[in-house]
Short mmCIF file of C-alpha atoms in Angstrom, two decimals:
data_model
loop_
_atom_site.label_atom_id
_atom_site.label_comp_id
_atom_site.label_asym_id
_atom_site.label_seq_id
_atom_site.Cartn_x
_atom_site.Cartn_y
_atom_site.Cartn_z
CA MET A 258 -85.17 50.56 33.83
CA ASP A 259 -86.99 47.21 33.94
CA GLU A 260 -89.38 47.71 36.88
CA ALA A 261 -90.90 44.25 36.34
CA LEU A 262 -87.46 42.66 36.78
CA LEU A 263 -86.85 44.60 40.00
CA ARG A 264 -90.25 43.58 41.35
CA SER A 265 -89.71 39.93 40.50
CA LEU A 266 -86.32 39.84 42.21
CA THR A 267 -87.37 41.68 45.38
CA PRO A 268 -88.91 38.73 47.32
CA SER A 269 -85.95 36.43 46.69
CA VAL A 270 -83.37 39.07 47.65
CA LEU A 271 -85.30 39.88 50.82
CA ALA A 272 -85.55 36.20 51.76
CA ILE A 273 -81.80 35.70 51.23
CA LEU A 274 -81.00 38.54 53.63
CA VAL A 275 -83.37 37.21 56.28
CA ARG A 276 -82.00 33.70 55.93
CA ARG A 277 -78.48 35.08 56.43
CA GLY A 278 -79.51 36.54 59.77
CA ALA A 279 -81.05 39.95 59.14
CA ASP A 280 -84.31 40.64 60.94
CA PHE A 281 -87.23 41.28 58.63
CA ALA A 282 -87.59 45.02 59.21
CA ALA A 283 -83.90 45.79 58.67
CA ALA A 284 -83.71 43.49 55.65
CA GLU A 285 -86.76 45.10 54.03
CA ASP A 286 -85.25 48.57 54.50
CA ALA A 287 -81.93 47.42 53.04
CA VAL A 288 -83.62 45.90 49.98
CA GLN A 289 -85.59 49.09 49.40
CA ASP A 290 -82.32 51.05 49.52
CA ALA A 291 -80.79 48.64 47.02
CA LEU A 292 -83.76 49.08 44.66
CA VAL A 293 -83.36 52.85 44.80
CA GLU A 294 -79.67 52.46 44.02
CA ALA A 295 -80.51 50.14 41.11
CA VAL A 296 -82.86 52.73 39.62
CA ARG A 297 -80.02 55.25 39.83
CA VAL A 298 -77.16 53.09 38.56
CA TRP A 299 -78.51 50.47 36.17
CA PRO A 300 -79.57 52.70 33.24
CA ASP A 301 -75.88 53.66 32.71
CA ASP A 302 -74.19 50.56 34.09
CA PRO A 303 -76.47 47.49 33.98
CA PRO A 304 -75.11 44.49 35.94
CA ARG A 305 -74.49 41.11 34.39
CA ASP A 306 -76.12 39.37 37.37
CA ALA A 307 -79.04 41.54 38.51
CA LYS A 308 -79.98 39.36 41.48
CA GLY A 309 -76.41 39.04 42.71
CA TRP A 310 -75.95 42.80 42.44
CA LEU A 311 -79.06 43.45 44.52
CA VAL A 312 -78.05 40.89 47.16
CA THR A 313 -74.57 42.44 47.48
CA VAL A 314 -75.79 46.03 47.70
CA ALA A 315 -78.66 45.20 50.04
CA TRP A 316 -76.38 43.20 52.33
CA ARG A 317 -73.88 46.06 52.49
CA ARG A 318 -76.68 48.51 53.30
CA PHE A 319 -77.84 46.17 56.04
CA LEU A 320 -74.32 45.93 57.46
CA ASP A 321 -73.92 49.71 57.37
CA ALA A 322 -77.16 50.12 59.31
CA THR A 323 -76.19 47.37 61.73
CA ARG A 324 -72.80 48.89 62.50
CA ALA A 325 -74.45 52.22 63.20
CA ASP A 326 -76.88 50.65 65.62
CA THR A 327 -76.37 49.74 69.25
CA ALA A 328 -77.16 46.13 68.33
CA ARG A 329 -73.80 45.80 66.55
CA ARG A 330 -72.35 43.52 69.25
CA ARG A 331 -75.31 41.14 68.96
CA ARG A 332 -74.77 40.92 65.22
CA GLU A 333 -71.00 40.36 65.01
CA GLY A 334 -71.59 36.81 63.92
CA VAL A 335 -73.81 38.04 61.10
CA VAL A 336 -71.28 40.64 59.94
CA ASP A 337 -68.70 37.93 59.30
CA GLN A 338 -71.02 36.09 56.92
CA GLU A 339 -70.92 38.51 53.98
CA PRO A 340 -71.51 36.45 50.85
CA ALA A 341 -68.59 35.89 48.51
CA PRO A 342 -68.65 37.63 45.11
CA GLY A 343 -70.25 35.71 42.29
CA PRO A 344 -73.70 34.75 40.99
CA ALA A 345 -76.42 34.44 43.61
CA PRO A 346 -78.14 31.06 44.03
CA GLU A 347 -81.13 30.46 41.79
CA ALA A 348 -83.45 29.10 44.52
CA ASP A 349 -86.84 30.83 44.64
CA ASP A 350 -87.43 32.11 48.16
CA THR A 351 -90.74 33.81 47.43
CA LEU A 352 -92.77 31.11 49.18
CA GLN A 353 -91.04 31.78 52.51
CA LEU A 354 -92.06 35.43 52.31
CA TYR A 355 -95.68 34.54 51.69
CA PHE A 356 -95.80 32.51 54.87
CA LEU A 357 -94.02 35.19 56.87
CA CYS A 358 -96.31 37.97 55.59
CA ALA A 359 -99.39 35.87 56.36
CA HIS A 360 -98.26 35.05 59.89
CA PRO A 361 -101.27 34.15 62.11
CA SER A 362 -100.28 36.78 64.69
CA LEU A 363 -100.93 39.58 62.19
CA THR A 364 -104.29 41.23 61.62
CA PRO A 365 -105.72 40.74 58.10
CA ALA A 366 -105.12 44.42 57.27
CA SER A 367 -101.49 44.24 58.40
CA ALA A 368 -100.90 40.94 56.59
CA VAL A 369 -102.26 42.36 53.34
CA ALA A 370 -100.17 45.53 53.62
CA LEU A 371 -97.01 43.55 54.39
CA THR A 372 -97.64 41.15 51.51
CA LEU A 373 -98.12 43.99 49.03
CA ARG A 374 -94.96 45.72 50.28
CA ALA A 375 -92.59 42.79 50.68
CA VAL A 376 -93.83 40.39 47.99
CA GLY A 377 -95.70 42.71 45.65
CA GLY A 378 -93.02 45.39 45.68
CA LEU A 379 -95.54 48.23 46.06
CA THR A 380 -94.60 51.42 47.88
CA THR A 381 -96.35 52.54 51.04
CA ARG A 382 -97.93 55.39 49.08
CA GLN A 383 -99.29 53.02 46.41
CA ILE A 384 -100.82 50.75 49.05
CA ALA A 385 -102.40 53.74 50.80
CA GLN A 386 -103.87 55.00 47.53
CA ALA A 387 -105.22 51.56 46.70
CA TYR A 388 -106.98 51.26 50.06
CA LEU A 389 -108.03 54.92 50.17
CA VAL A 390 -106.46 55.41 53.61
CA PRO A 391 -103.78 57.85 54.80
CA GLU A 392 -100.20 56.88 53.97
CA ALA A 393 -99.31 57.18 57.67
CA THR A 394 -101.91 54.51 58.51
CA VAL A 395 -100.37 52.04 56.07
CA ALA A 396 -96.86 52.88 57.28
CA GLN A 397 -97.94 52.11 60.86
CA ARG A 398 -99.50 48.81 59.80
CA ILE A 399 -96.35 47.77 57.97
CA SER A 400 -94.11 48.88 60.83
CA ARG A 401 -96.15 46.94 63.39
CA ALA A 402 -96.23 43.90 61.13
CA LYS A 403 -92.46 43.98 60.69
CA ARG A 404 -91.95 44.11 64.44
CA THR A 405 -94.34 41.21 64.91
CA VAL A 406 -92.64 38.90 62.42
CA SER A 407 -89.03 40.01 63.02
CA GLY A 408 -88.45 37.10 65.39
CA VAL A 409 -90.15 34.46 63.25
CA ARG A 410 -87.81 31.79 61.92
CA PHE A 411 -88.03 30.81 58.29
CA ASP A 412 -87.87 27.11 59.13
CA GLN A 413 -91.26 27.23 60.86
CA ALA A 414 -94.09 25.46 59.07
CA GLY A 415 -96.29 27.83 57.12
CA ASP A 416 -100.05 27.85 56.85
CA VAL A 417 -101.17 27.69 53.23
CA ALA A 418 -104.76 28.51 54.18
CA THR A 419 -103.66 31.78 55.83
CA VAL A 420 -101.61 32.77 52.80
CA LEU A 421 -104.56 32.13 50.50
CA ARG A 422 -106.94 34.13 52.70
CA VAL A 423 -104.57 37.10 52.55
CA LEU A 424 -104.34 36.89 48.76
CA TYR A 425 -108.11 36.63 48.47
CA LEU A 426 -108.47 39.75 50.65
CA VAL A 427 -106.13 41.58 48.29
CA PHE A 428 -108.12 40.40 45.26
CA ASN A 429 -111.47 41.44 46.69
CA GLU A 430 -110.27 45.01 47.11
CA GLY A 431 -110.50 45.27 43.32
CA TYR A 432 -109.27 48.53 41.87
CA SER A 433 -108.71 51.96 43.35
CA GLY A 434 -106.06 54.65 43.10
CA ASP A 435 -103.21 53.82 40.72
CA VAL A 436 -102.86 50.18 41.78
CA ASP A 437 -105.05 47.41 40.38
CA LEU A 438 -105.23 45.14 43.43
CA ALA A 439 -107.20 42.44 41.63
CA ALA A 440 -104.51 42.14 38.95
CA GLU A 441 -101.81 42.36 41.63
CA ALA A 442 -103.44 39.50 43.57
CA ILE A 443 -103.53 37.37 40.42
CA ARG A 444 -99.84 38.09 39.80
CA LEU A 445 -98.93 37.17 43.38
CA THR A 446 -101.02 33.98 43.25
CA ARG A 447 -99.35 32.97 39.99
CA GLU A 448 -96.00 33.32 41.74
CA LEU A 449 -97.22 31.20 44.63
CA ALA A 450 -98.58 28.54 42.26
CA ALA A 451 -95.15 28.37 40.62
CA VAL A 452 -93.42 27.47 43.87
CA ILE A 453 -95.98 25.31 45.68
CA ASP A 454 -97.95 22.36 44.32
CA HIS A 455 -101.26 22.61 46.16
CA PRO A 456 -104.77 22.16 44.69
CA GLU A 457 -106.21 25.04 46.73
CA VAL A 458 -103.57 27.44 45.38
CA ALA A 459 -104.67 26.39 41.91
CA GLY A 460 -108.30 26.72 42.96
CA LEU A 461 -107.77 30.28 44.15
CA LEU A 462 -105.94 31.24 40.96
CA ALA A 463 -108.77 29.75 38.88
CA LEU A 464 -111.38 31.59 40.97
CA MET A 465 -109.56 34.91 40.52
CA LEU A 466 -109.21 34.45 36.77
CA LEU A 467 -112.88 33.52 36.34
CA HIS A 468 -114.10 36.49 38.37
CA HIS A 469 -111.64 38.89 36.75
CA ALA A 470 -112.78 37.76 33.31
CA ARG A 471 -116.16 39.48 33.93
CA ARG A 472 -114.66 42.73 35.15
CA ALA A 473 -115.26 44.85 32.02
CA SER A 474 -118.99 44.12 32.14
CA ARG A 475 -119.58 44.72 35.86
CA THR A 476 -120.11 48.48 35.66
CA ALA A 477 -122.02 50.75 33.29
CA PRO A 478 -120.38 53.81 31.69
CA ASP A 479 -121.75 55.94 34.54
CA GLY A 480 -120.03 53.68 37.12
CA SER A 481 -123.21 51.96 38.32
CA LEU A 482 -123.18 48.23 39.10
CA VAL A 483 -124.49 45.78 36.49
CA PRO A 484 -125.93 42.53 37.98
CA LEU A 485 -124.60 39.26 36.59
CA ALA A 486 -127.83 38.45 34.75
CA GLU A 487 -127.71 41.80 32.93
CA GLN A 488 -124.03 41.81 31.96
CA ASP A 489 -122.94 41.87 28.32
CA ARG A 490 -121.31 38.45 28.08
CA SER A 491 -119.60 39.33 24.82
CA ARG A 492 -117.32 41.55 26.94
CA TRP A 493 -116.17 38.68 29.14
CA ASP A 494 -112.50 37.74 28.71
CA THR A 495 -112.72 34.30 27.10
CA ALA A 496 -108.96 33.69 27.34
CA SER A 497 -109.02 34.18 31.12
CA ILE A 498 -112.10 31.97 31.38
CA ALA A 499 -110.42 29.19 29.41
CA GLU A 500 -107.27 29.45 31.53
CA GLY A 501 -109.27 29.45 34.76
CA VAL A 502 -111.33 26.41 33.73
CA GLY A 503 -108.20 24.52 32.70
CA ILE A 504 -106.46 25.22 36.02
CA LEU A 505 -109.62 24.26 37.92
CA GLN A 506 -110.08 20.97 36.07
CA ALA A 507 -106.48 19.97 36.84
CA ALA A 508 -106.98 20.81 40.52
CA LEU A 509 -110.28 18.93 40.81
CA ALA A 510 -108.73 15.87 39.19
CA ARG A 511 -106.49 15.51 42.26
CA ASP A 512 -109.58 14.77 44.39
CA ARG A 513 -108.57 17.06 47.27
CA LEU A 514 -111.50 19.44 47.23
CA GLY A 515 -111.25 22.73 49.10
CA GLU A 516 -113.39 25.83 49.37
CA PHE A 517 -111.57 27.83 46.67
CA GLN A 518 -111.95 24.99 44.19
CA ALA A 519 -115.66 24.78 44.98
CA GLN A 520 -116.07 28.55 44.57
CA ALA A 521 -114.17 28.38 41.29
CA ALA A 522 -116.48 25.59 40.08
CA ILE A 523 -119.49 27.85 40.72
CA ALA A 524 -117.80 30.72 38.87
CA ALA A 525 -117.00 28.36 35.98
CA LEU A 526 -120.65 27.32 35.66
CA HIS A 527 -121.65 30.98 35.42
CA ALA A 528 -118.92 31.62 32.84
CA ASP A 529 -119.97 28.58 30.80
CA ALA A 530 -123.57 29.76 30.33
CA PRO A 531 -124.09 31.59 27.00
CA THR A 532 -127.14 33.34 28.51
CA PRO A 533 -128.49 33.78 32.06
CA GLU A 534 -131.37 31.44 31.23
CA GLU A 535 -128.94 28.64 30.34
CA THR A 536 -127.13 28.74 33.69
CA ASP A 537 -127.00 25.29 35.29
CA TRP A 538 -128.47 26.34 38.65
CA VAL A 539 -129.06 22.76 39.78
CA GLN A 540 -125.35 22.01 39.56
CA ILE A 541 -124.53 25.34 41.21
CA VAL A 542 -126.72 24.35 44.18
CA GLU A 543 -124.80 21.07 44.39
CA TRP A 544 -121.51 22.97 44.57
CA TYR A 545 -122.94 25.25 47.24
CA ASP A 546 -123.84 22.13 49.20
CA GLU A 547 -120.17 21.13 48.98
CA LEU A 548 -119.15 24.60 50.16
CA VAL A 549 -121.51 24.39 53.12
CA ARG A 550 -119.99 21.02 54.01
CA LEU A 551 -116.48 22.48 53.79
CA THR A 552 -117.04 25.79 55.55
CA ASP A 553 -120.42 25.78 57.32
CA SER A 554 -120.40 29.50 56.55
CA PRO A 555 -123.61 31.53 56.96
CA VAL A 556 -122.55 33.67 54.00
CA VAL A 557 -122.25 30.55 51.83
CA ARG A 558 -125.75 29.49 52.99
CA LEU A 559 -127.02 32.94 52.03
CA ASN A 560 -125.61 32.62 48.51
CA ARG A 561 -126.98 29.08 48.34
CA ALA A 562 -130.48 30.44 49.04
CA VAL A 563 -130.21 32.57 45.89
CA ALA A 564 -129.13 29.53 43.86
CA VAL A 565 -131.99 27.44 45.30
CA GLY A 566 -134.39 30.23 44.34
CA GLU A 567 -133.14 30.04 40.77
CA ALA A 568 -133.10 26.25 40.58
CA ASP A 569 -136.33 25.42 42.43
CA GLY A 570 -138.29 28.67 42.45
CA PRO A 571 -138.38 31.73 44.74
CA ARG A 572 -140.52 30.02 47.41
CA ALA A 573 -137.83 27.37 47.86
CA GLY A 574 -135.22 30.10 48.05
CA LEU A 575 -137.20 31.95 50.73
CA THR A 576 -137.53 28.73 52.70
CA ALA A 577 -133.75 28.28 52.63
CA LEU A 578 -133.33 31.93 53.61
CA ALA A 579 -135.69 31.58 56.58
CA ALA A 580 -133.15 29.38 58.35
CA LEU A 581 -130.59 32.24 58.41
CA LYS A 582 -130.32 35.27 60.69
CA ASP A 583 -131.50 38.49 59.09
CA SER A 584 -128.47 40.28 60.58
CA LEU A 585 -126.23 38.65 57.95
CA PRO A 586 -124.63 41.11 55.52
CA ARG A 587 -126.74 41.41 52.32
CA HIS A 588 -129.54 39.27 53.83
CA ALA A 589 -132.09 42.01 53.09
CA ALA A 590 -130.88 42.30 49.47
CA VAL A 591 -131.28 38.55 48.91
CA ALA A 592 -134.70 38.56 50.55
CA ALA A 593 -135.74 41.51 48.36
CA TYR A 594 -134.69 39.71 45.19
CA LEU A 595 -136.51 36.50 46.12
CA HIS A 596 -139.70 38.36 47.13
CA GLU A 597 -139.62 40.22 43.82
CA ARG A 598 -139.26 36.93 41.96
CA ASP A 599 -142.23 35.64 43.98
CA GLY A 600 -144.38 38.64 42.97
CA ASP A 601 -144.49 40.37 46.38
CA LEU A 602 -143.43 43.80 45.12
CA ALA A 603 -144.34 45.75 48.26
CA THR A 604 -142.09 43.60 50.45
CA ALA A 605 -139.37 43.61 47.83
CA ALA A 606 -139.33 47.43 47.58
CA ARG A 607 -139.17 47.78 51.36
CA LEU A 608 -136.34 45.27 51.65
CA TYR A 609 -134.33 46.84 48.80
CA ALA A 610 -134.51 50.19 50.60
CA GLU A 611 -133.50 48.53 53.87
CA ALA A 612 -130.57 46.79 52.15
CA ALA A 613 -129.44 50.10 50.63
CA HIS A 614 -129.10 51.65 54.08
CA LYS A 615 -126.92 48.72 55.16
CA ALA A 616 -124.78 48.63 51.99
CA PRO A 617 -121.01 48.48 52.60
CA ASN A 618 -120.13 50.91 49.80
CA LEU A 619 -121.61 53.73 47.75
CA ALA A 620 -121.88 51.81 44.48
CA GLU A 621 -123.87 49.00 46.09
CA ARG A 622 -126.07 51.45 47.97
CA ASP A 623 -126.93 53.33 44.77
CA HIS A 624 -127.69 50.06 42.96
CA LEU A 625 -130.09 48.91 45.68
CA MET A 626 -131.82 52.30 45.81
CA ARG A 627 -132.38 52.09 42.05
CA GLN A 628 -133.86 48.62 42.51
CA ALA A 629 -136.27 49.92 45.13
CA ALA A 630 -137.25 52.84 42.87
CA ARG A 631 -137.75 50.51 39.90
CA ILE A 632 -140.14 48.28 41.85
CA ASN A 633 -142.09 51.23 43.24
CA THR A 634 -142.51 52.47 39.69
CA ARG A 635 -143.82 49.04 38.67
CA ARG A 636 -146.24 49.07 41.57
CA GLY A 637 -147.45 52.53 40.56
CA ARG A 638 -148.17 51.20 37.08
CA GLY A 639 -150.04 48.25 38.49
CA GLY A 640 -147.47 45.51 37.98
#
């Protein structure tokens, strides 16, 4: 059984059913039933037209469910529209599903869950394992999301920015359980890039590839975090870096700069440096200036302060940091790093410990505690 083929066909089959009049929730259930039937039947009797087979079976399952429901009278017009036998159209409907799953009325968590289920083809259990939450919680999110978007028409204009934010949320979840969400996000973004010509889609794909290329070096054998400056660059995936840079260069050449392209440019400068000392921090600061112009995000300004500290010295970085609220996530960690670079070890140790208590996850907390312990050891040795 070719699971990759089933996964690739799922979005298009689902979109066809919705376009023919099925509401999203009923269509999604019908497609899932058809996939189960395919797993049962295809090994012994593979169809000549896999997509057409799935459309026919899913549509019949939808009709069966409709007839059994009290809404049958409202759907009589739909029942008469059963598609004629023969090959299904080759149009790629995946893009429509992206926009529906990233509908502005959905919460980010619900949009991500719906995207992974409807476009990514993951089961509710897989999504729950990936997010380390109960399966019932994910099922409720998906159910609520389906109800929310069931009345949305496919001819409504979609919001590319919302779709990209959802995909970036998926990517940033990284890896947990038996589903690699970072790889899944890259796969989904590749599909989106194949059906929409937009420089920010390309920018996001480039950013994902460039970040993912460093994945093998981000953790030590014991699972602890390895900072960028200490990573073994020989373990970086040069093929992914080359692909990401190529995609980014093509996007930038269109002169329609967006935040994902700017972030990808920063990631490319890190990837291009053979050693930490050879990193072009001056150019990185310039790209952060572009990001600030595009987003005016306090988090971007926080990251810019680190880059300024590297390009112009820790005092300059602390000056940039002083303009930001200390309630920002990871503000204490950045301040600790800059104070350490400036030689103020006592303040750095205190701030690393403070940052550890505010860390969003166990791995980051342990890393910051080790930093605090390392500096206290240095202080005990007199430097």
